Structures are given as C-alpha cells and as structure tokens.
Short mmCIF file of N, CA and C in Angstrom, two decimals:
data_model
loop_
_atom_site.label_atom_id
_atom_site.label_comp_id
_atom_site.label_asym_id
_atom_site.label_seq_id
_atom_site.Cartn_x
_atom_site.Cartn_y
_atom_site.Cartn_z
N MET A 1 -7.16 -9.83 -10.97
CA MET A 1 -6.61 -8.70 -11.71
C MET A 1 -5.08 -8.76 -11.75
N PHE A 2 -4.45 -9.23 -10.68
CA PHE A 2 -3.00 -9.30 -10.63
C PHE A 2 -2.59 -10.77 -10.58
N ALA A 3 -1.63 -11.14 -11.40
CA ALA A 3 -1.20 -12.54 -11.47
C ALA A 3 -0.38 -12.96 -10.26
N THR A 4 0.33 -12.01 -9.65
CA THR A 4 1.19 -12.33 -8.52
C THR A 4 1.07 -11.24 -7.45
N PRO A 5 1.43 -11.57 -6.22
CA PRO A 5 1.48 -10.52 -5.18
C PRO A 5 2.44 -9.39 -5.53
N ASP A 6 3.55 -9.73 -6.19
CA ASP A 6 4.50 -8.68 -6.57
C ASP A 6 3.87 -7.69 -7.55
N GLU A 7 3.02 -8.18 -8.47
CA GLU A 7 2.32 -7.28 -9.38
C GLU A 7 1.37 -6.38 -8.61
N ALA A 8 0.67 -6.93 -7.63
CA ALA A 8 -0.25 -6.13 -6.81
C ALA A 8 0.53 -5.07 -6.03
N GLU A 9 1.65 -5.47 -5.46
CA GLU A 9 2.45 -4.52 -4.68
C GLU A 9 3.00 -3.41 -5.58
N ASN A 10 3.46 -3.77 -6.77
CA ASN A 10 3.94 -2.76 -7.72
C ASN A 10 2.82 -1.79 -8.09
N ALA A 11 1.62 -2.32 -8.32
CA ALA A 11 0.47 -1.48 -8.64
C ALA A 11 0.14 -0.54 -7.48
N PHE A 12 0.24 -1.04 -6.25
CA PHE A 12 -0.02 -0.22 -5.06
C PHE A 12 0.93 0.98 -5.01
N TYR A 13 2.24 0.72 -5.10
CA TYR A 13 3.20 1.81 -4.98
C TYR A 13 3.18 2.74 -6.20
N THR A 14 2.86 2.22 -7.37
CA THR A 14 2.71 3.07 -8.56
C THR A 14 1.51 3.98 -8.40
N ALA A 15 0.39 3.43 -7.94
CA ALA A 15 -0.80 4.25 -7.70
C ALA A 15 -0.51 5.33 -6.67
N PHE A 16 0.24 4.96 -5.63
CA PHE A 16 0.59 5.95 -4.61
C PHE A 16 1.45 7.05 -5.21
N ALA A 17 2.46 6.69 -5.96
CA ALA A 17 3.37 7.69 -6.55
C ALA A 17 2.63 8.62 -7.50
N ASN A 18 1.60 8.10 -8.17
CA ASN A 18 0.84 8.90 -9.13
C ASN A 18 -0.40 9.54 -8.53
N SER A 19 -0.64 9.35 -7.24
CA SER A 19 -1.85 9.84 -6.58
C SER A 19 -3.10 9.47 -7.37
N ASP A 20 -3.14 8.22 -7.83
CA ASP A 20 -4.23 7.72 -8.68
C ASP A 20 -5.19 6.89 -7.82
N LEU A 21 -6.30 7.49 -7.43
CA LEU A 21 -7.24 6.85 -6.53
C LEU A 21 -7.85 5.60 -7.14
N ASP A 22 -8.26 5.66 -8.40
CA ASP A 22 -8.86 4.48 -9.03
C ASP A 22 -7.87 3.33 -9.11
N ALA A 23 -6.63 3.61 -9.48
CA ALA A 23 -5.61 2.56 -9.54
C ALA A 23 -5.32 2.01 -8.15
N MET A 24 -5.30 2.87 -7.15
CA MET A 24 -5.07 2.41 -5.78
C MET A 24 -6.18 1.47 -5.34
N MET A 25 -7.42 1.85 -5.59
CA MET A 25 -8.53 1.05 -5.11
C MET A 25 -8.67 -0.26 -5.89
N ALA A 26 -8.07 -0.36 -7.07
CA ALA A 26 -8.07 -1.61 -7.82
C ALA A 26 -7.25 -2.68 -7.10
N VAL A 27 -6.37 -2.27 -6.20
CA VAL A 27 -5.55 -3.22 -5.44
C VAL A 27 -6.32 -3.79 -4.25
N TRP A 28 -7.32 -3.07 -3.77
CA TRP A 28 -8.05 -3.44 -2.56
C TRP A 28 -9.25 -4.32 -2.90
N LEU A 29 -9.49 -5.31 -2.07
CA LEU A 29 -10.65 -6.17 -2.21
C LEU A 29 -11.89 -5.41 -1.74
N PRO A 30 -12.92 -5.31 -2.59
CA PRO A 30 -14.13 -4.62 -2.15
C PRO A 30 -14.79 -5.38 -0.98
N GLY A 31 -15.36 -4.65 -0.08
CA GLY A 31 -16.06 -5.28 1.04
C GLY A 31 -15.70 -4.64 2.36
N GLU A 32 -16.35 -5.11 3.37
CA GLU A 32 -16.16 -4.54 4.71
C GLU A 32 -15.09 -5.26 5.52
N ALA A 33 -14.52 -6.35 5.00
CA ALA A 33 -13.54 -7.12 5.76
C ALA A 33 -12.11 -6.61 5.58
N VAL A 34 -11.89 -5.65 4.68
CA VAL A 34 -10.53 -5.17 4.44
C VAL A 34 -10.15 -4.13 5.49
N THR A 35 -8.86 -4.07 5.78
CA THR A 35 -8.33 -3.16 6.80
C THR A 35 -7.11 -2.44 6.25
N CYS A 36 -6.97 -1.18 6.61
CA CYS A 36 -5.80 -0.39 6.22
C CYS A 36 -5.32 0.37 7.45
N ILE A 37 -4.01 0.42 7.61
CA ILE A 37 -3.41 1.24 8.66
C ILE A 37 -2.30 2.05 8.00
N HIS A 38 -2.52 3.35 7.88
CA HIS A 38 -1.47 4.23 7.37
C HIS A 38 -0.47 4.45 8.50
N PRO A 39 0.80 4.72 8.18
CA PRO A 39 1.79 4.94 9.24
C PRO A 39 1.30 5.96 10.27
N VAL A 40 1.42 5.60 11.52
CA VAL A 40 1.01 6.36 12.70
C VAL A 40 -0.47 6.78 12.65
N GLY A 41 -1.28 6.03 11.90
CA GLY A 41 -2.70 6.35 11.81
C GLY A 41 -3.54 5.28 12.48
N PRO A 42 -4.85 5.51 12.53
CA PRO A 42 -5.77 4.55 13.13
C PRO A 42 -6.08 3.41 12.15
N ARG A 43 -6.69 2.37 12.65
CA ARG A 43 -7.15 1.27 11.81
C ARG A 43 -8.38 1.74 11.05
N ILE A 44 -8.39 1.51 9.74
CA ILE A 44 -9.52 1.90 8.89
C ILE A 44 -10.15 0.62 8.37
N LEU A 45 -11.45 0.48 8.58
CA LEU A 45 -12.16 -0.74 8.20
C LEU A 45 -13.12 -0.48 7.05
N GLY A 46 -13.11 -1.37 6.06
CA GLY A 46 -14.07 -1.31 4.97
C GLY A 46 -13.58 -0.54 3.77
N TYR A 47 -13.99 -1.03 2.61
CA TYR A 47 -13.55 -0.47 1.33
C TYR A 47 -13.88 1.01 1.20
N LYS A 48 -15.10 1.42 1.55
CA LYS A 48 -15.50 2.82 1.40
C LYS A 48 -14.67 3.74 2.29
N ALA A 49 -14.42 3.32 3.52
CA ALA A 49 -13.62 4.14 4.43
C ALA A 49 -12.16 4.21 3.97
N ILE A 50 -11.66 3.09 3.44
CA ILE A 50 -10.29 3.08 2.93
C ILE A 50 -10.18 3.99 1.71
N ARG A 51 -11.16 3.94 0.82
CA ARG A 51 -11.17 4.82 -0.35
C ARG A 51 -11.16 6.28 0.09
N ALA A 52 -11.97 6.62 1.07
CA ALA A 52 -12.01 8.00 1.57
C ALA A 52 -10.66 8.42 2.15
N SER A 53 -9.99 7.51 2.85
CA SER A 53 -8.69 7.85 3.45
C SER A 53 -7.64 8.09 2.36
N TRP A 54 -7.65 7.26 1.31
CA TRP A 54 -6.70 7.47 0.21
C TRP A 54 -7.03 8.75 -0.55
N ASN A 55 -8.29 9.04 -0.73
CA ASN A 55 -8.69 10.26 -1.41
C ASN A 55 -8.16 11.48 -0.66
N GLU A 56 -8.32 11.47 0.67
CA GLU A 56 -7.80 12.57 1.49
C GLU A 56 -6.28 12.64 1.40
N MET A 57 -5.62 11.48 1.49
CA MET A 57 -4.16 11.47 1.42
C MET A 57 -3.66 12.00 0.08
N PHE A 58 -4.30 11.59 -1.00
CA PHE A 58 -3.86 12.04 -2.33
C PHE A 58 -4.12 13.52 -2.53
N SER A 59 -5.14 14.07 -1.91
CA SER A 59 -5.41 15.50 -2.06
C SER A 59 -4.34 16.32 -1.34
N ASN A 60 -3.64 15.71 -0.37
CA ASN A 60 -2.58 16.38 0.38
C ASN A 60 -1.19 15.85 0.03
N ASN A 61 -1.11 15.00 -0.99
CA ASN A 61 0.16 14.35 -1.34
C ASN A 61 1.17 15.40 -1.79
N ALA A 62 2.30 15.38 -1.16
CA ALA A 62 3.37 16.33 -1.48
C ALA A 62 4.45 15.66 -2.31
N GLY A 63 4.12 14.64 -3.09
CA GLY A 63 5.12 14.00 -3.94
C GLY A 63 6.00 13.02 -3.19
N LEU A 64 5.47 12.34 -2.20
CA LEU A 64 6.26 11.35 -1.47
C LEU A 64 6.72 10.25 -2.42
N ARG A 65 7.91 9.75 -2.21
CA ARG A 65 8.44 8.63 -2.99
C ARG A 65 8.93 7.57 -2.03
N PHE A 66 8.85 6.31 -2.47
CA PHE A 66 9.24 5.18 -1.65
C PHE A 66 10.35 4.40 -2.31
N ARG A 67 11.27 3.91 -1.50
CA ARG A 67 12.25 2.91 -1.92
C ARG A 67 12.05 1.74 -0.97
N LEU A 68 11.79 0.56 -1.51
CA LEU A 68 11.53 -0.61 -0.68
C LEU A 68 12.81 -1.42 -0.51
N ALA A 69 12.98 -2.00 0.66
CA ALA A 69 14.16 -2.82 0.94
C ALA A 69 13.80 -3.91 1.93
N ASP A 70 14.62 -4.93 1.96
CA ASP A 70 14.51 -6.01 2.95
C ASP A 70 13.12 -6.66 2.95
N VAL A 71 12.57 -6.89 1.75
CA VAL A 71 11.24 -7.48 1.63
C VAL A 71 11.32 -8.97 2.00
N VAL A 72 10.49 -9.39 2.91
CA VAL A 72 10.39 -10.80 3.32
C VAL A 72 9.05 -11.31 2.80
N ARG A 73 9.09 -12.44 2.08
CA ARG A 73 7.88 -13.00 1.48
C ARG A 73 7.72 -14.46 1.88
N PRO A 74 7.10 -14.72 3.02
CA PRO A 74 6.88 -16.12 3.41
C PRO A 74 5.99 -16.81 2.36
N PRO A 75 6.29 -18.08 2.02
CA PRO A 75 5.51 -18.76 0.98
C PRO A 75 4.12 -19.18 1.48
N ASP A 76 3.12 -18.99 0.63
CA ASP A 76 1.75 -19.43 0.90
C ASP A 76 1.02 -19.37 -0.44
N SER A 77 0.14 -20.31 -0.69
CA SER A 77 -0.49 -20.36 -2.00
C SER A 77 -1.68 -19.40 -2.14
N LEU A 78 -2.32 -19.01 -1.06
CA LEU A 78 -3.49 -18.15 -1.15
C LEU A 78 -3.31 -16.78 -0.50
N LEU A 79 -2.32 -16.66 0.38
CA LEU A 79 -2.10 -15.43 1.11
C LEU A 79 -0.63 -15.07 1.03
N ALA A 80 -0.35 -13.85 0.62
CA ALA A 80 1.03 -13.38 0.55
C ALA A 80 1.20 -12.26 1.57
N ILE A 81 2.19 -12.42 2.43
CA ILE A 81 2.49 -11.42 3.44
C ILE A 81 3.89 -10.89 3.16
N HIS A 82 3.97 -9.59 2.84
CA HIS A 82 5.25 -8.96 2.58
C HIS A 82 5.56 -8.02 3.74
N VAL A 83 6.66 -8.26 4.41
CA VAL A 83 7.13 -7.38 5.48
C VAL A 83 8.37 -6.71 4.94
N LEU A 84 8.41 -5.37 5.01
CA LEU A 84 9.48 -4.65 4.33
C LEU A 84 9.76 -3.32 5.01
N HIS A 85 10.85 -2.71 4.59
CA HIS A 85 11.18 -1.35 5.01
C HIS A 85 10.81 -0.40 3.87
N GLU A 86 10.10 0.67 4.21
CA GLU A 86 9.80 1.74 3.26
C GLU A 86 10.70 2.92 3.60
N PHE A 87 11.55 3.29 2.66
CA PHE A 87 12.38 4.48 2.82
C PHE A 87 11.67 5.60 2.08
N ILE A 88 11.20 6.60 2.80
CA ILE A 88 10.36 7.65 2.24
C ILE A 88 11.19 8.90 2.04
N THR A 89 11.05 9.49 0.86
CA THR A 89 11.69 10.75 0.54
C THR A 89 10.62 11.82 0.39
N VAL A 90 10.77 12.90 1.11
CA VAL A 90 9.82 14.00 1.08
C VAL A 90 10.44 15.14 0.27
N PRO A 91 9.69 15.70 -0.70
CA PRO A 91 10.24 16.82 -1.47
C PRO A 91 10.71 17.94 -0.56
N GLY A 92 11.86 18.49 -0.88
CA GLY A 92 12.43 19.58 -0.10
C GLY A 92 13.40 19.11 0.97
N GLU A 93 13.40 17.82 1.29
CA GLU A 93 14.36 17.28 2.25
C GLU A 93 15.54 16.71 1.49
N THR A 94 16.71 16.75 2.09
CA THR A 94 17.92 16.35 1.38
C THR A 94 18.21 14.86 1.42
N SER A 95 17.54 14.12 2.30
CA SER A 95 17.82 12.69 2.38
C SER A 95 16.56 11.92 2.75
N GLU A 96 16.66 10.60 2.62
CA GLU A 96 15.56 9.73 3.01
C GLU A 96 15.35 9.79 4.51
N ARG A 97 14.12 9.57 4.91
CA ARG A 97 13.81 9.45 6.33
C ARG A 97 14.17 8.05 6.81
N ALA A 98 14.20 7.87 8.10
CA ALA A 98 14.43 6.53 8.66
C ALA A 98 13.35 5.59 8.13
N PRO A 99 13.68 4.32 7.95
CA PRO A 99 12.69 3.42 7.34
C PRO A 99 11.47 3.19 8.22
N ALA A 100 10.34 3.07 7.56
CA ALA A 100 9.11 2.64 8.21
C ALA A 100 8.94 1.16 7.90
N ILE A 101 8.51 0.39 8.86
CA ILE A 101 8.27 -1.03 8.63
C ILE A 101 6.82 -1.17 8.18
N ALA A 102 6.63 -1.83 7.04
CA ALA A 102 5.28 -2.02 6.49
C ALA A 102 4.98 -3.50 6.37
N THR A 103 3.73 -3.84 6.54
CA THR A 103 3.24 -5.19 6.31
C THR A 103 2.14 -5.08 5.26
N ASN A 104 2.37 -5.68 4.10
CA ASN A 104 1.40 -5.68 3.01
C ASN A 104 0.90 -7.11 2.84
N ILE A 105 -0.41 -7.30 2.90
CA ILE A 105 -0.99 -8.64 2.81
C ILE A 105 -1.86 -8.70 1.57
N TYR A 106 -1.63 -9.73 0.74
CA TYR A 106 -2.36 -9.92 -0.49
C TYR A 106 -3.04 -11.28 -0.44
N GLN A 107 -4.32 -11.31 -0.86
CA GLN A 107 -5.08 -12.55 -0.85
C GLN A 107 -5.49 -12.88 -2.27
N LEU A 108 -5.26 -14.13 -2.68
CA LEU A 108 -5.70 -14.60 -3.99
C LEU A 108 -7.21 -14.79 -3.95
N THR A 109 -7.90 -14.15 -4.89
CA THR A 109 -9.36 -14.24 -4.94
C THR A 109 -9.79 -14.56 -6.36
N GLN A 110 -11.05 -14.83 -6.53
CA GLN A 110 -11.62 -15.10 -7.86
C GLN A 110 -12.04 -13.80 -8.55
N GLU A 111 -12.02 -12.68 -7.86
CA GLU A 111 -12.48 -11.40 -8.42
C GLU A 111 -11.46 -10.79 -9.32
#
C-alpha cells in the first residue's frame, strides 16, 4: 500500500491527527504478530487489540499534534526502523511538551 517507509509514517501521523481509525489501521499489518506501545502504556499484541486501543484513543483525542525531529533511518531493504523525537502539543497549553522518543518499525510486505 505504501511505496516507502516515509509514506507509511506520513500516513500514520496524518491518521492520528485526523483521528481516522480506518486510515490508522491501514498502516498496520493484519495479524497477531504486530505490537504497539503507546507512550507510557503497556505492550499491545495483535491487530484487533491494536485497533481497539486506537479506537479508544481517538474517542478521547483532544486534538494532539506532533512535530517530528531528529529522525534516524538506518538502511535496510525489508525493514525500516525510524527512531525520532515526537514534540507533542496539547490544545490549551502554550508550548510543546518535552520530546518523547519513538521507535517506528515498518516492514516491506506483499500485502
């Protein structure tokens, strides 16, 4: 569905900004082998559980926005690992919060 890891990452953050569950889940590989860890949250295993977690998050989304910085992209032909800082802005606050370190992993598949 995505030609590059950068396209997948852009789709992820766009889906998040729009609280679009279907667009968010289009980024995730269906199956039980996928894992998601939201900041300061537990490990979530499997596509259905991840979908439920995003659904809950989007129902409580207060318009969070992200600015990404310091993205590191080690080269690999089948697996892309992006380590970056997420600067999160919460509506009603006057400035960005301290950066959260995120690790986004994308796998090239035939699906």
